[in-house]
Short mmCIF file of C-alpha atoms and ligand atoms in Angstrom, two decimals:
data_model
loop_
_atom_site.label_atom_id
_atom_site.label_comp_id
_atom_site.label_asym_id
_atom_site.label_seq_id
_atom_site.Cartn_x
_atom_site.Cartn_y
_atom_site.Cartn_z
CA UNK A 1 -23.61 116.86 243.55
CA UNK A 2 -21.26 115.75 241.49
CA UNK A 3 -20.07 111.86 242.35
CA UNK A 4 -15.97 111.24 242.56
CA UNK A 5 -14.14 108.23 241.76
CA UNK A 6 -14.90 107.19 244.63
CA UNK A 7 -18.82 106.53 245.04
CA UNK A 8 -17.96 102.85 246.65
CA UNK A 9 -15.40 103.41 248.33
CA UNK A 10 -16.78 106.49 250.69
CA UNK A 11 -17.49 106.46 254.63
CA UNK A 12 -20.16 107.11 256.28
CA UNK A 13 -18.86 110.48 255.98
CA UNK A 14 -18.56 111.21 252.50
CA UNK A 15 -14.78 110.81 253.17
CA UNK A 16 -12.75 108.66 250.66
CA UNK A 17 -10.62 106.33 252.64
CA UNK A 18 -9.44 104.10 250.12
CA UNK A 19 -5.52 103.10 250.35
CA UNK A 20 -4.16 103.25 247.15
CA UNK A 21 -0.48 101.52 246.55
CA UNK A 22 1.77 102.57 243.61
CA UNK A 23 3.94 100.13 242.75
CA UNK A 24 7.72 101.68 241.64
CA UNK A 25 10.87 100.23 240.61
CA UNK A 26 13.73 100.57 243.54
CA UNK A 27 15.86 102.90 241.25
CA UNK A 28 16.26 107.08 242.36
CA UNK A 29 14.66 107.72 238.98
CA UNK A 30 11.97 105.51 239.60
CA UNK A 31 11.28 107.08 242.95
CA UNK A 32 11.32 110.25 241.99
CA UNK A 33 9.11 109.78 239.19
CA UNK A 34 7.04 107.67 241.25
CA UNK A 35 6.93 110.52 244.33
CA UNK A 36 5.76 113.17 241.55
CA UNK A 37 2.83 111.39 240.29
CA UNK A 38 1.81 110.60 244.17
CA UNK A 39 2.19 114.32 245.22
CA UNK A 40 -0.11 115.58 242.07
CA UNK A 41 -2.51 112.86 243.26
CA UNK A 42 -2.23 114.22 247.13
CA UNK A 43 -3.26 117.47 245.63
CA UNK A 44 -5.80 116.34 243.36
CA UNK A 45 -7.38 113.89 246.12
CA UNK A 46 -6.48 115.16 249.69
CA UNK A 47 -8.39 112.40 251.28
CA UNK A 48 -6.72 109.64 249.50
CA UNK A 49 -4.54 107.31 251.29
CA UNK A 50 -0.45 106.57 249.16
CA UNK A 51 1.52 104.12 250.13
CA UNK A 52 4.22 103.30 247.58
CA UNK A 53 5.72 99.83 247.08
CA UNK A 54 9.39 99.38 246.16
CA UNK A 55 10.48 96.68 244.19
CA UNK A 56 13.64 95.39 242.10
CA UNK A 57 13.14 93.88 238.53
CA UNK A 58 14.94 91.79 236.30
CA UNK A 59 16.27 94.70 234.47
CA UNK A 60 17.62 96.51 237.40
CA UNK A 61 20.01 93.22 238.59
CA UNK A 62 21.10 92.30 235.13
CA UNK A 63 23.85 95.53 235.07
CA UNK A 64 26.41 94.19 232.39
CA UNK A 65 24.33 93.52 229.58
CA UNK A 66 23.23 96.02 227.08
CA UNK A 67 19.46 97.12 227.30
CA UNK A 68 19.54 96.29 223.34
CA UNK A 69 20.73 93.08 223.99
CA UNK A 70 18.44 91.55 227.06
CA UNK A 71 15.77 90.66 224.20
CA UNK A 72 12.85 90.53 226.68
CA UNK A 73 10.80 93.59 225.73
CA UNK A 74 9.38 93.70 229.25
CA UNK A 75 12.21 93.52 231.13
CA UNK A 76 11.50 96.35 234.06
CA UNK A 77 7.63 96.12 233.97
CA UNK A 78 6.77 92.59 233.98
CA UNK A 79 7.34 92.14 238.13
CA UNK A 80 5.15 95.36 238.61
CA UNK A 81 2.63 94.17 236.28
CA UNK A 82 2.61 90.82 238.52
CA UNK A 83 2.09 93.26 241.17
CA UNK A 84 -0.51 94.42 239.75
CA UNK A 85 -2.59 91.62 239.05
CA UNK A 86 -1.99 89.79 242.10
CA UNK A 87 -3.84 92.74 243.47
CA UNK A 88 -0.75 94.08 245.79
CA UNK A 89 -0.36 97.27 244.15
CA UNK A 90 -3.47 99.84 241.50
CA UNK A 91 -0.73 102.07 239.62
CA UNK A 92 2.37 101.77 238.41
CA UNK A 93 4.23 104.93 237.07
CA UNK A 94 6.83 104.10 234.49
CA UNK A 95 8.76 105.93 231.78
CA UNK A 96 6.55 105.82 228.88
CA UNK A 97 9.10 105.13 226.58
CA UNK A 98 9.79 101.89 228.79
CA UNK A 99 6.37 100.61 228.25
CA UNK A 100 6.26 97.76 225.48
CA UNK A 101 3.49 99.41 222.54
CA UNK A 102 0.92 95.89 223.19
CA UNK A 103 0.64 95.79 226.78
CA UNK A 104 -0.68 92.17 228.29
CA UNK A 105 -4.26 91.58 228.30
CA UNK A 106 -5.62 93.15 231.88
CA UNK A 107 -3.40 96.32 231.66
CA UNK A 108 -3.51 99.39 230.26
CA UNK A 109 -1.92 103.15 230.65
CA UNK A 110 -4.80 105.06 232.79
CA UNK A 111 -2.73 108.39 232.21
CA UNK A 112 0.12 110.15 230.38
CA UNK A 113 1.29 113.36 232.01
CA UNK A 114 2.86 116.51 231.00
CA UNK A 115 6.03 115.75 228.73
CA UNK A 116 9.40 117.06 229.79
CA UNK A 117 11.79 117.57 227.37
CA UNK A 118 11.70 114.75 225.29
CA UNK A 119 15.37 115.34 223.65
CA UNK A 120 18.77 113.66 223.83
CA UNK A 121 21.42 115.32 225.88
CA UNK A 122 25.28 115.01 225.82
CA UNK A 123 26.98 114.85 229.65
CA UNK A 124 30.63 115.47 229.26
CA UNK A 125 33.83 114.11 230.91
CA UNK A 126 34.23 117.07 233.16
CA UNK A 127 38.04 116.99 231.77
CA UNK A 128 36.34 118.18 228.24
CA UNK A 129 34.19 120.89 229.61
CA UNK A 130 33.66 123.10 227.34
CA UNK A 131 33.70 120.79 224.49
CA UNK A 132 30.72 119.81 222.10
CA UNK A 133 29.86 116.42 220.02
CA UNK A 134 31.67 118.61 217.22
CA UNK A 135 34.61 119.56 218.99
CA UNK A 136 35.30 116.97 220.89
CA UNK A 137 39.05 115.30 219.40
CA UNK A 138 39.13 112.10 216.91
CA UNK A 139 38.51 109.09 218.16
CA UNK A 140 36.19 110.12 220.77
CA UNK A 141 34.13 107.34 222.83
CA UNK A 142 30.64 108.59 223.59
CA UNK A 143 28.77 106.17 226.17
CA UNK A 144 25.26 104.83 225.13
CA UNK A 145 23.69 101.70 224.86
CA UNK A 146 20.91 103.30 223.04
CA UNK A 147 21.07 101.69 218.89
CA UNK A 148 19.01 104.98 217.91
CA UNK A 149 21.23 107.01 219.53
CA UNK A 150 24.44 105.89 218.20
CA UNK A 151 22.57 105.28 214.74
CA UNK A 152 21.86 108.95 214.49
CA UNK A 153 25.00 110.40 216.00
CA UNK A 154 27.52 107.53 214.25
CA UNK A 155 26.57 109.61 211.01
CA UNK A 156 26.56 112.72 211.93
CA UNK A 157 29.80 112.53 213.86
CA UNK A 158 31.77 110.05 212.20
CA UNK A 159 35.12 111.44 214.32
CA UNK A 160 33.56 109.59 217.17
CA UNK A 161 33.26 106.20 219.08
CA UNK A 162 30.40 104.84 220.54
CA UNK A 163 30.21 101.95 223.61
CA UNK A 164 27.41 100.46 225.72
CA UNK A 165 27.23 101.70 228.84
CA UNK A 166 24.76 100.39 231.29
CA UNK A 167 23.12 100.57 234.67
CA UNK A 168 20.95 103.14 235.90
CA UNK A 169 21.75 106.79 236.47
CA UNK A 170 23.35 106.76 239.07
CA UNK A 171 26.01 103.52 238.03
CA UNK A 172 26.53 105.21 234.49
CA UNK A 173 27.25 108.99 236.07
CA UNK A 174 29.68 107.37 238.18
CA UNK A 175 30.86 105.08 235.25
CA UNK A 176 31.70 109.16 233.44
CA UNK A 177 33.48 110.70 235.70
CA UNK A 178 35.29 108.24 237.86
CA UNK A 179 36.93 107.05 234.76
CA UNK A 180 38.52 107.35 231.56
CA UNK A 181 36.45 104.99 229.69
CA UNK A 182 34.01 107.52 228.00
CA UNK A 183 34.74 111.21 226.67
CA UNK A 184 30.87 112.02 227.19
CA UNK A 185 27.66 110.35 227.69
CA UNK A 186 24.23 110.88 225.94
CA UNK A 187 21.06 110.79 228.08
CA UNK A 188 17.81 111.51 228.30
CA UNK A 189 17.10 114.85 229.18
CA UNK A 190 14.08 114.84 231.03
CA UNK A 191 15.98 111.81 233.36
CA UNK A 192 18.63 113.95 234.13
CA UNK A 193 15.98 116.84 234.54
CA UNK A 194 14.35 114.93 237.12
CA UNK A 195 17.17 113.86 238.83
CA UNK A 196 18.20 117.33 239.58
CA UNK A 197 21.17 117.00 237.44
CA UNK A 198 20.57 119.53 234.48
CA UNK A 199 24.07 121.48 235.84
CA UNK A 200 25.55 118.35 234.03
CA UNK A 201 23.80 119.28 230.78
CA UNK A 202 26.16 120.38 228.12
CA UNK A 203 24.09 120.34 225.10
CA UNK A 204 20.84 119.51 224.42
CA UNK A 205 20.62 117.38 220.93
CA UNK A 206 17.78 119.00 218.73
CA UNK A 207 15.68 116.67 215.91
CA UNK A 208 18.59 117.64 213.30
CA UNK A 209 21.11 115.68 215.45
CA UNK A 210 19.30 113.32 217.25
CA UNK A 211 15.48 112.68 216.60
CA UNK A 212 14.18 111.39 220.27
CA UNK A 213 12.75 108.28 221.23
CA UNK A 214 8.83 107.18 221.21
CA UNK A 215 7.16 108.06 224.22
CA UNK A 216 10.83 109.76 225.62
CA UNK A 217 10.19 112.50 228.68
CA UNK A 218 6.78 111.30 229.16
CA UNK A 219 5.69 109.52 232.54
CA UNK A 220 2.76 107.19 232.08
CA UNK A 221 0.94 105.42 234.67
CA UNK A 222 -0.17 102.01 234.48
CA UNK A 223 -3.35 100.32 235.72
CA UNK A 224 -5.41 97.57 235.56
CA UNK A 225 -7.77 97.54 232.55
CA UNK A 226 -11.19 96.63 234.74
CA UNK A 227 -10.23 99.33 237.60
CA UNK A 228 -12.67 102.03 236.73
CA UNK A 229 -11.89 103.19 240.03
CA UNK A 230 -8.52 103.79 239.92
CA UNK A 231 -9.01 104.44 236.11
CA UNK A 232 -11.36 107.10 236.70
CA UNK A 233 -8.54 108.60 239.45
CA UNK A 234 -5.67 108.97 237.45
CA UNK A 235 -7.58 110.20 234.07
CA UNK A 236 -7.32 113.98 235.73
CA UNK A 237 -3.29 113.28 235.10
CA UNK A 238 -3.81 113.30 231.40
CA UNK A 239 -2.18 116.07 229.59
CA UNK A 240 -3.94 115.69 226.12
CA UNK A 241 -1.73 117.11 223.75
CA UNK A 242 1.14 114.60 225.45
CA UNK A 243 -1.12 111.83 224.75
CA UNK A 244 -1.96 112.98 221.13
CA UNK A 245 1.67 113.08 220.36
CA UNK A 246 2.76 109.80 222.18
CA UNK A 247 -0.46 108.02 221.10
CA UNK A 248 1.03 108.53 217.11
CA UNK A 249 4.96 107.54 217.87
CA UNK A 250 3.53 104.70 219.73
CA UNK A 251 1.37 103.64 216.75
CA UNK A 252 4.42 104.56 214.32
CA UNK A 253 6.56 102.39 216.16
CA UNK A 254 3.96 99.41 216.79
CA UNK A 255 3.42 99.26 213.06
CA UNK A 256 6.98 98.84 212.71
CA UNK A 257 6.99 96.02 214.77
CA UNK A 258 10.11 97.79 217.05
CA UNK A 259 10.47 97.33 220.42
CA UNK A 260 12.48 99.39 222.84
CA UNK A 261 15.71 98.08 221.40
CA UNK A 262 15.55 99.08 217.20
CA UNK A 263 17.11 102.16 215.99
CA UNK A 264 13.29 103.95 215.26
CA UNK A 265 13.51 107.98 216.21
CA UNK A 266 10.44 110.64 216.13
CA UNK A 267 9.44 114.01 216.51
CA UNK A 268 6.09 115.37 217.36
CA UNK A 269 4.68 118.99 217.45
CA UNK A 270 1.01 120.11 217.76
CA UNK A 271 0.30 123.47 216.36
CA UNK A 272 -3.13 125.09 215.76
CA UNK A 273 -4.43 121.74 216.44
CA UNK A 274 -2.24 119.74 213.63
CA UNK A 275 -0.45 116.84 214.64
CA UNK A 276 2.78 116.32 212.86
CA UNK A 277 4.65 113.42 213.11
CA UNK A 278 8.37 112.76 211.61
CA UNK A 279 9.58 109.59 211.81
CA UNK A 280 12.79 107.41 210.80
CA UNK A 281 14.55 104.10 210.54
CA UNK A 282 18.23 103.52 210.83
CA UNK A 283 20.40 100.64 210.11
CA UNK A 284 23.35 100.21 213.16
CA UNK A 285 25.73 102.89 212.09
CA UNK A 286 23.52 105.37 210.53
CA UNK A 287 24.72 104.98 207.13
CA UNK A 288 21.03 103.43 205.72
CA UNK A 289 18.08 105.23 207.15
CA UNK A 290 14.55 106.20 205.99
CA UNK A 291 12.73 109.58 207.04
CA UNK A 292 9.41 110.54 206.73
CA UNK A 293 7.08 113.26 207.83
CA UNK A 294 3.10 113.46 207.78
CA UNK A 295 0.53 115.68 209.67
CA UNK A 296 -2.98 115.35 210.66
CA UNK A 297 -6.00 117.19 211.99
CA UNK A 298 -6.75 116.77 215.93
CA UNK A 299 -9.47 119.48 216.22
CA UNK A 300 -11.38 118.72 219.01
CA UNK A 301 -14.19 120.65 217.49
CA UNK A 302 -15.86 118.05 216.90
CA UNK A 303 -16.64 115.86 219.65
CA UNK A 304 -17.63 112.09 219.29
CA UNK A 305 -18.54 110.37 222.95
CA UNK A 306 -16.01 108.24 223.82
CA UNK A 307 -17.12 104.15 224.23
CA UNK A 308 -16.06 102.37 227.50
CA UNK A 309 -13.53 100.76 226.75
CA UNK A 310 -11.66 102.12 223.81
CA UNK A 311 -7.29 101.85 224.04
CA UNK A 312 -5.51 103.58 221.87
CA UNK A 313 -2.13 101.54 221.31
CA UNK A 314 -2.55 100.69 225.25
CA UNK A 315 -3.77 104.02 226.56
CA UNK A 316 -7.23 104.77 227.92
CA UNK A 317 -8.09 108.42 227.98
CA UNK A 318 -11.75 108.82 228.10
CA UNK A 319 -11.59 112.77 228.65
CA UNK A 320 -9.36 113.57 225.10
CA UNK A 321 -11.42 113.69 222.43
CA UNK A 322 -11.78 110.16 220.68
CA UNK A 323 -11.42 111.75 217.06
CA UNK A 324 -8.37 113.19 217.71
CA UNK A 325 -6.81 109.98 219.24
CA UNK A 326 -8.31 108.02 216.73
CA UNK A 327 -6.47 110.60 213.80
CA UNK A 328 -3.09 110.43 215.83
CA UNK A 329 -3.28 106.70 216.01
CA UNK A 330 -3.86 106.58 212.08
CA UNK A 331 -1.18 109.40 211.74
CA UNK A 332 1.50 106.76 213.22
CA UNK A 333 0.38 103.58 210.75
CA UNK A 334 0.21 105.75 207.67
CA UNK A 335 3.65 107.34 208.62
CA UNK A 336 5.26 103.72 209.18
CA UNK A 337 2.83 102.24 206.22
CA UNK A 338 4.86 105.11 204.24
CA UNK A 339 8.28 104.02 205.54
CA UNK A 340 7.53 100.54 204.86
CA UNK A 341 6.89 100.85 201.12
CA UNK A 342 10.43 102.13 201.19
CA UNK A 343 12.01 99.48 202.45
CA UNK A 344 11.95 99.82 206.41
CA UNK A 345 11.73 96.08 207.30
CA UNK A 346 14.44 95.58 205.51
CA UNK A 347 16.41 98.10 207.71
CA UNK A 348 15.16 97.32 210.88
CA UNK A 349 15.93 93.41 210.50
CA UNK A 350 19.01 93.17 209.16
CA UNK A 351 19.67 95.87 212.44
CA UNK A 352 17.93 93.29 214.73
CA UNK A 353 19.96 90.24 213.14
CA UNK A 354 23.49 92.43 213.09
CA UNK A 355 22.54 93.52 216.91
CA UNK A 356 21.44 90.05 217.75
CA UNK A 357 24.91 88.56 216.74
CA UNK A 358 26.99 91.53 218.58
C1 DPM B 401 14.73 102.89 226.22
C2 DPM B 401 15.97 103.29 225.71
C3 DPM B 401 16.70 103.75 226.82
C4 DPM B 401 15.89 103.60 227.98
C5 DPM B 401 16.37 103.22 224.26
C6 DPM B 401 16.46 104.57 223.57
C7 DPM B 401 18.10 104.27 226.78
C8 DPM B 401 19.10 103.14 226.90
C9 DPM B 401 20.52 103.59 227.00
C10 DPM B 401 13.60 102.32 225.48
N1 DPM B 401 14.70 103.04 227.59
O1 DPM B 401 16.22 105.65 224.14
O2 DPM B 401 16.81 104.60 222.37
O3 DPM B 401 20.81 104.80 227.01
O4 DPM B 401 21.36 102.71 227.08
C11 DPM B 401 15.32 105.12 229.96
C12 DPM B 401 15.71 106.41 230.42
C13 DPM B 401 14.54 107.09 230.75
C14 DPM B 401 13.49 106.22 230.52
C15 DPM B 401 17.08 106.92 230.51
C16 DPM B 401 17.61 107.56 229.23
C17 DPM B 401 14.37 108.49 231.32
C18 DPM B 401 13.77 109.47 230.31
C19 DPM B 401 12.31 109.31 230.06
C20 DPM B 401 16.20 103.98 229.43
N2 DPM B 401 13.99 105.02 230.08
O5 DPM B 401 17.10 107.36 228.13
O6 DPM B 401 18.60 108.32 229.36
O7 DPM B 401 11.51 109.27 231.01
O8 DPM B 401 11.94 109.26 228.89
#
């Protein structure tokens, strides 16, 4: 008979009884995200005990300052990663895109689900219903506190304005419509998805307009590194060609040295098992930027054993083919190693220094 995850941690009965807590940020988001992993485990592992544990970070008290600006790389996953070493939660589900590309020493990202949509989308003013980031009049201000965002969309709609906006979901929904300050907002899409808000949706910005962020509309769940356990648990969440395509943007944008808060974009496709990757730099307002595009075989064909404890910039997925992750991981240096014989650094600080002195 085959053996679960579970061997030491069975009755008497064969019955796993094992509590296992999931640690989430107090935010809806958060919890819903949170809720979805623990009802795909419920299904996967009926006899598994959830009990989720809701905590606030520093990123979810400090409201008025933009995300770009906090510095700390870390900022909503360092408390749950306390959490987690301390033992008083296994998992932690997070946006992958909010995961820092070197996790501390101890951690590491036991599974990356399904993607959603991994585009930008535009949530108007409901007073300009109707309206698009074209047609909207001069002079426009478009909410985001995203640099890559406003990079992107500063050039390719110069007849608009762009301002921080920031709290959650929630706050910066509220922020639209019970105001005047902003003519639209640009989110993710795969937030608002999972919020239940795609109603709100009035366009959804394709690579042309808006190249997404790394890791955007994925959900990743972190664990610690040792937990073979757990590890072993939440490897069924895995969607592989998710973690193929996150596994080279998170390489692309490691190599490039960005953190959550430089104006770096990507786009990913797999087709007939090739990997392409584009990727781009920006300076602040769009008007410098550097794009690239490469593409690499991830034929599982094949098949080279995977060693214990191999992480692929942070994520452990013993059951996707090594080869593959170890071509997408090489597709994301050679893309930036491209972009960086072109001058990226040079971009991406003087956009760090300019953002720094904002
Ligand atoms: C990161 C950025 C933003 C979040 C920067 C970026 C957006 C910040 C802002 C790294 N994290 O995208 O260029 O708009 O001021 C975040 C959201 C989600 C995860 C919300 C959003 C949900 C989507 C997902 C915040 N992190 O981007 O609208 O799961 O990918």
């Amino acid at each position: 008979m085959e053996e679960g995850p579970y061997k030491c941690v069975r009755d008497g009965n064969g019955t796993v009884n094992r509590v296992i807590r999931m640690g989430t940020r107090k935010s809806q988001l958060a919890r819903i995200q949170t809720d979805y992993v623990a009802e795909k485990l419920k299904t996967l592992y009926p006899d598994v005990h959830l009990e989720i544990v809701a905590m606030s970070t520093i990123g979810d008290k400090i409201l008025d300052t933009a995300l770009s600006k906090i510095g700390e790389k870390s900022l909503f996953t360092k408390e749950l990663e306390n959490a987690l070493e301390r033992n008083e939660v296994d998992l932690v589900v997070h946006s992958l895109k909010d995961l820092p590309t070197t996790l501390p020493n101890g951690f590491t990202i036991g599974a990356v689900l399904q993607r959603e949509s991994p585009h930008d989308a535009v949530v108007l003013h409901p007073k300009n219903s109707g309206l698009t980031l074209d047609t909207l009049p001069d002079g426009s201000v478009i909410g985001t506190s995203s640099l890559r965002r406003a990079a992107q969309l500063k050039k390719r709609f110069p007849h608009l304005e762009f301002k921080d906006i920031r709290g959650n979901l929630n706050t910066r929904l509220k922020k639209l419509d019970e105001k005047e300050d902003y003519a639209a907002i640009i989110l993710a899409a795969a937030g608002l998805k999972r919020m239940g808000w795609e109603a709100r949706v009035s366009q959804v910005l394709g690579p042309e307009d808006c190249m997404y962020a790394v890791g955007q509309g994925a959900l990743a769940v972190e664990v610690r590194a040792r937990d073979c356990d757990i590890l072993e648990m939440v490897s069924t969440l895995h969607h592989s060609e998710t973690v193929l395509r996150c596994i080279a943007e998170r390489a692309f944008l490691r190599r490039l040295e960005g953190g959550c808060s430089v104006p770096v974009a990507v786009n990913t496709e797999v087709k007939d098992s090739v990997l392409s990757l584009t990727g781009a730099v920006y300076s602040l307002d769009g008007a410098d930027s550097l794009k690239e595009a490469m593409e690499t075989s991830v034929d599982p064909g094949n098949k080279l054993e995977s060693a214990a404890d191999i992480q692929h910039v942070g994520v452990t997925a013993h059951n996707v083919p090594q080869c593959a992750q170890v071509a997408a991981e090489k597709l994301g240096v050679d893309l930036a190693n491209l972009l960086l014989s072109k001058g990226a650094m040079e971009i991406l600080t003087t956009a760090r220094k300019l953002n720094d002195a904002r």
